[in-house]
Amino acid sequence: MISPDATAQGEIRRRALRAWGIMGDLDNIWQSRCITWKLKGQLFSALVLSVMLYNAEVWPLTKADATLIEGIYTRMTRSVCDRATRKKSDLQQIKMARVKKTDVLKLLQLPAMPGLLRQKRMRWVGHALRRADSDLSKIEVKTELALSSKPWTKCVLSDMKMLNIKSVKELETKSKNRLNFRKITCSAYTQI
């Protein structure tokens, strides 16, 4: 659900509420000492992040939306770490509270949010552009990409710039080779 002023804040908040509910349901996993940080990160990605970012590839993100989703992501990843250290000593809890968000992401082996959103958007655009010329999703994506003033299009054009793709024609050409395009979009993870 996109608001009339073309922001995705309502949808972001709705998805975040569902994700927080799942986080609470998985409290025993986060607190478990038998589960490694890496596995906790994988579970977070599969069970929580997938719910939070469902359909995010089509959200027309503004700077305010990006800030909101980044803040929610940071609070969630910190919450996983806080719950994991809850049963530990006060000193360990204090140390965890002072950890930078980039270190929390490294600990859980999770990507930064801007790269993750970029990858989702670009994979979806590539998928649409690989379809038959008569396919409605391909026609719609090409139409949207021609309107450079729309918020979603601005996001995609920014993503293309970050991935060193110069034009929509080049994007369409590169997306035809699914394997190579996947490698290109995987590089989106590492670029912030």
PDB file of N, CA and C in Angstrom, residues 142-190:
ATOM      1  N   LYS A 142       9.291  -1.079 -18.454  1.00  0.00           N
ATOM      2  CA  LYS A 142       9.896  -0.194 -19.455  1.00  0.00           C
ATOM      3  C   LYS A 142       9.217   1.182 -19.452  1.00  0.00           C
ATOM      4  N   THR A 143       7.911   1.196 -19.263  1.00  0.00           N
ATOM      5  CA  THR A 143       7.180   2.465 -19.189  1.00  0.00           C
ATOM      6  C   THR A 143       7.626   3.266 -17.973  1.00  0.00           C
ATOM      7  N   GLU A 144       7.734   2.597 -16.831  1.00  0.00           N
ATOM      8  CA  GLU A 144       8.169   3.270 -15.594  1.00  0.00           C
ATOM      9  C   GLU A 144       9.587   3.818 -15.727  1.00  0.00           C
ATOM     10  N   LEU A 145      10.474   3.034 -16.337  1.00  0.00           N
ATOM     11  CA  LEU A 145      11.868   3.460 -16.484  1.00  0.00           C
ATOM     12  C   LEU A 145      12.001   4.666 -17.414  1.00  0.00           C
ATOM     13  N   ALA A 146      11.027   4.855 -18.287  1.00  0.00           N
ATOM     14  CA  ALA A 146      11.042   6.012 -19.184  1.00  0.00           C
ATOM     15  C   ALA A 146      10.638   7.293 -18.453  1.00  0.00           C
ATOM     16  N   LEU A 147       9.946   7.152 -17.308  1.00  0.00           N
ATOM     17  CA  LEU A 147       9.488   8.306 -16.524  1.00  0.00           C
ATOM     18  C   LEU A 147      10.460   8.556 -15.376  1.00  0.00           C
ATOM     19  N   SER A 148      11.524   9.267 -15.644  1.00  0.00           N
ATOM     20  CA  SER A 148      12.600   9.411 -14.666  1.00  0.00           C
ATOM     21  C   SER A 148      12.239  10.265 -13.451  1.00  0.00           C
ATOM     22  N   SER A 149      11.054  10.877 -13.440  1.00  0.00           N
ATOM     23  CA  SER A 149      10.688  11.728 -12.300  1.00  0.00           C
ATOM     24  C   SER A 149       9.973  10.953 -11.188  1.00  0.00           C
ATOM     25  N   LYS A 150       9.577   9.721 -11.451  1.00  0.00           N
ATOM     26  CA  LYS A 150       8.859   8.938 -10.436  1.00  0.00           C
ATOM     27  C   LYS A 150       9.831   8.402  -9.382  1.00  0.00           C
ATOM     28  N   PRO A 151       9.384   8.333  -8.122  1.00  0.00           N
ATOM     29  CA  PRO A 151      10.279   7.882  -7.032  1.00  0.00           C
ATOM     30  C   PRO A 151      10.881   6.489  -7.257  1.00  0.00           C
ATOM     31  N   TRP A 152      10.072   5.529  -7.712  1.00  0.00           N
ATOM     32  CA  TRP A 152      10.600   4.174  -7.914  1.00  0.00           C
ATOM     33  C   TRP A 152      11.656   4.184  -9.013  1.00  0.00           C
ATOM     34  N   THR A 153      11.378   4.922 -10.080  1.00  0.00           N
ATOM     35  CA  THR A 153      12.329   5.009 -11.189  1.00  0.00           C
ATOM     36  C   THR A 153      13.631   5.650 -10.727  1.00  0.00           C
ATOM     37  N   LYS A 154      13.532   6.660  -9.868  1.00  0.00           N
ATOM     38  CA  LYS A 154      14.743   7.291  -9.325  1.00  0.00           C
ATOM     39  C   LYS A 154      15.575   6.270  -8.555  1.00  0.00           C
ATOM     40  N   CYS A 155      14.897   5.403  -7.801  1.00  0.00           N
ATOM     41  CA  CYS A 155      15.611   4.348  -7.065  1.00  0.00           C
ATOM     42  C   CYS A 155      16.344   3.423  -8.032  1.00  0.00           C
ATOM     43  N   VAL A 156      15.664   2.984  -9.079  1.00  0.00           N
ATOM     44  CA  VAL A 156      16.269   2.058 -10.039  1.00  0.00           C
ATOM     45  C   VAL A 156      17.430   2.730 -10.769  1.00  0.00           C
ATOM     46  N   LEU A 157      17.254   3.984 -11.185  1.00  0.00           N
ATOM     47  CA  LEU A 157      18.336   4.702 -11.875  1.00  0.00           C
ATOM     48  C   LEU A 157      19.541   4.885 -10.955  1.00  0.00           C
ATOM     49  N   SER A 158      19.273   5.132  -9.674  1.00  0.00           N
ATOM     50  CA  SER A 158      20.359   5.238  -8.693  1.00  0.00           C
ATOM     51  C   SER A 158      21.073   3.887  -8.534  1.00  0.00           C
ATOM     52  N   ASP A 159      20.289   2.815  -8.500  1.00  0.00           N
ATOM     53  CA  ASP A 159      20.865   1.467  -8.407  1.00  0.00           C
ATOM     54  C   ASP A 159      21.740   1.168  -9.620  1.00  0.00           C
ATOM     55  N   MET A 160      21.244   1.547 -10.791  1.00  0.00           N
ATOM     56  CA  MET A 160      22.008   1.326 -12.020  1.00  0.00           C
ATOM     57  C   MET A 160      23.339   2.073 -11.951  1.00  0.00           C
ATOM     58  N   LYS A 161      23.302   3.292 -11.462  1.00  0.00           N
ATOM     59  CA  LYS A 161      24.524   4.091 -11.346  1.00  0.00           C
ATOM     60  C   LYS A 161      25.514   3.426 -10.392  1.00  0.00           C
ATOM     61  N   MET A 162      25.016   2.935  -9.258  1.00  0.00           N
ATOM     62  CA  MET A 162      25.881   2.256  -8.284  1.00  0.00           C
ATOM     63  C   MET A 162      26.510   0.987  -8.873  1.00  0.00           C
ATOM     64  N   LEU A 163      25.779   0.335  -9.785  1.00  0.00           N
ATOM     65  CA  LEU A 163      26.275  -0.904 -10.391  1.00  0.00           C
ATOM     66  C   LEU A 163      26.979  -0.661 -11.722  1.00  0.00           C
ATOM     67  N   ASN A 164      27.195   0.629 -12.020  1.00  0.00           N
ATOM     68  CA  ASN A 164      27.927   1.019 -13.226  1.00  0.00           C
ATOM     69  C   ASN A 164      27.204   0.604 -14.511  1.00  0.00           C
ATOM     70  N   ILE A 165      25.885   0.680 -14.506  1.00  0.00           N
ATOM     71  CA  ILE A 165      25.081   0.418 -15.695  1.00  0.00           C
ATOM     72  C   ILE A 165      24.616   1.786 -16.193  1.00  0.00           C
ATOM     73  N   LYS A 166      24.991   2.117 -17.401  1.00  0.00           N
ATOM     74  CA  LYS A 166      24.832   3.496 -17.889  1.00  0.00           C
ATOM     75  C   LYS A 166      23.452   3.835 -18.451  1.00  0.00           C
ATOM     76  N   SER A 167      22.731   2.851 -19.015  1.00  0.00           N
ATOM     77  CA  SER A 167      21.445   3.152 -19.647  1.00  0.00           C
ATOM     78  C   SER A 167      20.464   2.008 -19.447  1.00  0.00           C
ATOM     79  N   VAL A 168      19.201   2.284 -19.722  1.00  0.00           N
ATOM     80  CA  VAL A 168      18.164   1.259 -19.622  1.00  0.00           C
ATOM     81  C   VAL A 168      18.407   0.180 -20.677  1.00  0.00           C
ATOM     82  N   LYS A 169      18.885   0.595 -21.836  1.00  0.00           N
ATOM     83  CA  LYS A 169      19.201  -0.366 -22.907  1.00  0.00           C
ATOM     84  C   LYS A 169      20.299  -1.327 -22.448  1.00  0.00           C
ATOM     85  N   GLU A 170      21.331  -0.791 -21.794  1.00  0.00           N
ATOM     86  CA  GLU A 170      22.413  -1.626 -21.267  1.00  0.00           C
ATOM     87  C   GLU A 170      21.883  -2.561 -20.176  1.00  0.00           C
ATOM     88  N   LEU A 171      20.979  -2.043 -19.341  1.00  0.00           N
ATOM     89  CA  LEU A 171      20.360  -2.863 -18.293  1.00  0.00           C
ATOM     90  C   LEU A 171      19.601  -4.028 -18.911  1.00  0.00           C
ATOM     91  N   GLU A 172      18.843  -3.736 -19.951  1.00  0.00           N
ATOM     92  CA  GLU A 172      18.072  -4.786 -20.616  1.00  0.00           C
ATOM     93  C   GLU A 172      18.997  -5.827 -21.248  1.00  0.00           C
ATOM     94  N   THR A 173      20.073  -5.379 -21.865  1.00  0.00           N
ATOM     95  CA  THR A 173      21.037  -6.293 -22.484  1.00  0.00           C
ATOM     96  C   THR A 173      21.704  -7.173 -21.431  1.00  0.00           C
ATOM     97  N   LYS A 174      22.159  -6.552 -20.335  1.00  0.00           N
ATOM     98  CA  LYS A 174      22.839  -7.316 -19.277  1.00  0.00           C
ATOM     99  C   LYS A 174      21.891  -8.284 -18.575  1.00  0.00           C
ATOM    100  N   SER A 175      20.627  -7.921 -18.450  1.00  0.00           N
ATOM    101  CA  SER A 175      19.676  -8.789 -17.749  1.00  0.00           C
ATOM    102  C   SER A 175      19.331 -10.046 -18.539  1.00  0.00           C
ATOM    103  N   LYS A 176      19.602 -10.047 -19.846  1.00  0.00           N
ATOM    104  CA  LYS A 176      19.310 -11.229 -20.681  1.00  0.00           C
ATOM    105  C   LYS A 176      20.118 -12.445 -20.228  1.00  0.00           C
ATOM    106  N   ASN A 177      21.356 -12.226 -19.782  1.00  0.00           N
ATOM    107  CA  ASN A 177      22.195 -13.317 -19.278  1.00  0.00           C
ATOM    108  C   ASN A 177      21.984 -13.394 -17.764  1.00  0.00           C
ATOM    109  N   ARG A 178      21.102 -14.276 -17.364  1.00  0.00           N
ATOM    110  CA  ARG A 178      20.679 -14.369 -15.961  1.00  0.00           C
ATOM    111  C   ARG A 178      21.843 -14.600 -15.003  1.00  0.00           C
ATOM    112  N   LEU A 179      22.754 -15.489 -15.359  1.00  0.00           N
ATOM    113  CA  LEU A 179      23.872 -15.822 -14.470  1.00  0.00           C
ATOM    114  C   LEU A 179      24.782 -14.616 -14.242  1.00  0.00           C
ATOM    115  N   ASN A 180      25.151 -13.929 -15.316  1.00  0.00           N
ATOM    116  CA  ASN A 180      26.008 -12.740 -15.174  1.00  0.00           C
ATOM    117  C   ASN A 180      25.283 -11.617 -14.445  1.00  0.00           C
ATOM    118  N   PHE A 181      23.975 -11.482 -14.733  1.00  0.00           N
ATOM    119  CA  PHE A 181      23.211 -10.425 -14.066  1.00  0.00           C
ATOM    120  C   PHE A 181      23.111 -10.701 -12.564  1.00  0.00           C
ATOM    121  N   ARG A 182      23.016 -11.961 -12.210  1.00  0.00           N
ATOM    122  CA  ARG A 182      22.979 -12.329 -10.786  1.00  0.00           C
ATOM    123  C   ARG A 182      24.286 -11.922 -10.102  1.00  0.00           C
ATOM    124  N   LYS A 183      25.415 -12.123 -10.790  1.00  0.00           N
ATOM    125  CA  LYS A 183      26.715 -11.708 -10.238  1.00  0.00           C
ATOM    126  C   LYS A 183      26.763 -10.196 -10.063  1.00  0.00           C
ATOM    127  N   ILE A 184      26.219  -9.480 -11.036  1.00  0.00           N
ATOM    128  CA  ILE A 184      26.199  -8.014 -10.949  1.00  0.00           C
ATOM    129  C   ILE A 184      25.353  -7.562  -9.753  1.00  0.00           C
ATOM    130  N   THR A 185      24.182  -8.184  -9.600  1.00  0.00           N
ATOM    131  CA  THR A 185      23.314  -7.784  -8.484  1.00  0.00           C
ATOM    132  C   THR A 185      23.857  -8.236  -7.139  1.00  0.00           C
ATOM    133  N   CYS A 186      24.639  -9.311  -7.123  1.00  0.00           N
ATOM    134  CA  CYS A 186      25.262  -9.732  -5.860  1.00  0.00           C
ATOM    135  C   CYS A 186      26.290  -8.701  -5.395  1.00  0.00           C
ATOM    136  N   SER A 187      26.893  -7.992  -6.345  1.00  0.00           N
ATOM    137  CA  SER A 187      27.835  -6.942  -5.951  1.00  0.00           C
ATOM    138  C   SER A 187      27.112  -5.786  -5.262  1.00  0.00           C
ATOM    139  N   ALA A 188      25.789  -5.730  -5.424  1.00  0.00           N
ATOM    140  CA  ALA A 188      24.998  -4.686  -4.756  1.00  0.00           C
ATOM    141  C   ALA A 188      25.055  -4.839  -3.247  1.00  0.00           C
ATOM    142  N   TYR A 189      25.229  -6.085  -2.782  1.00  0.00           N
ATOM    143  CA  TYR A 189      25.313  -6.346  -1.339  1.00  0.00           C
ATOM    144  C   TYR A 189      26.461  -5.581  -0.681  1.00  0.00           C
ATOM    145  N   THR A 190      27.584  -5.570  -1.368  1.00  0.00           N
ATOM    146  CA  THR A 190      28.789  -5.038  -0.751  1.00  0.00           C
ATOM    147  C   THR A 190      28.904  -3.531  -0.891  1.00  0.00           C
TER     148      THR A 190
END
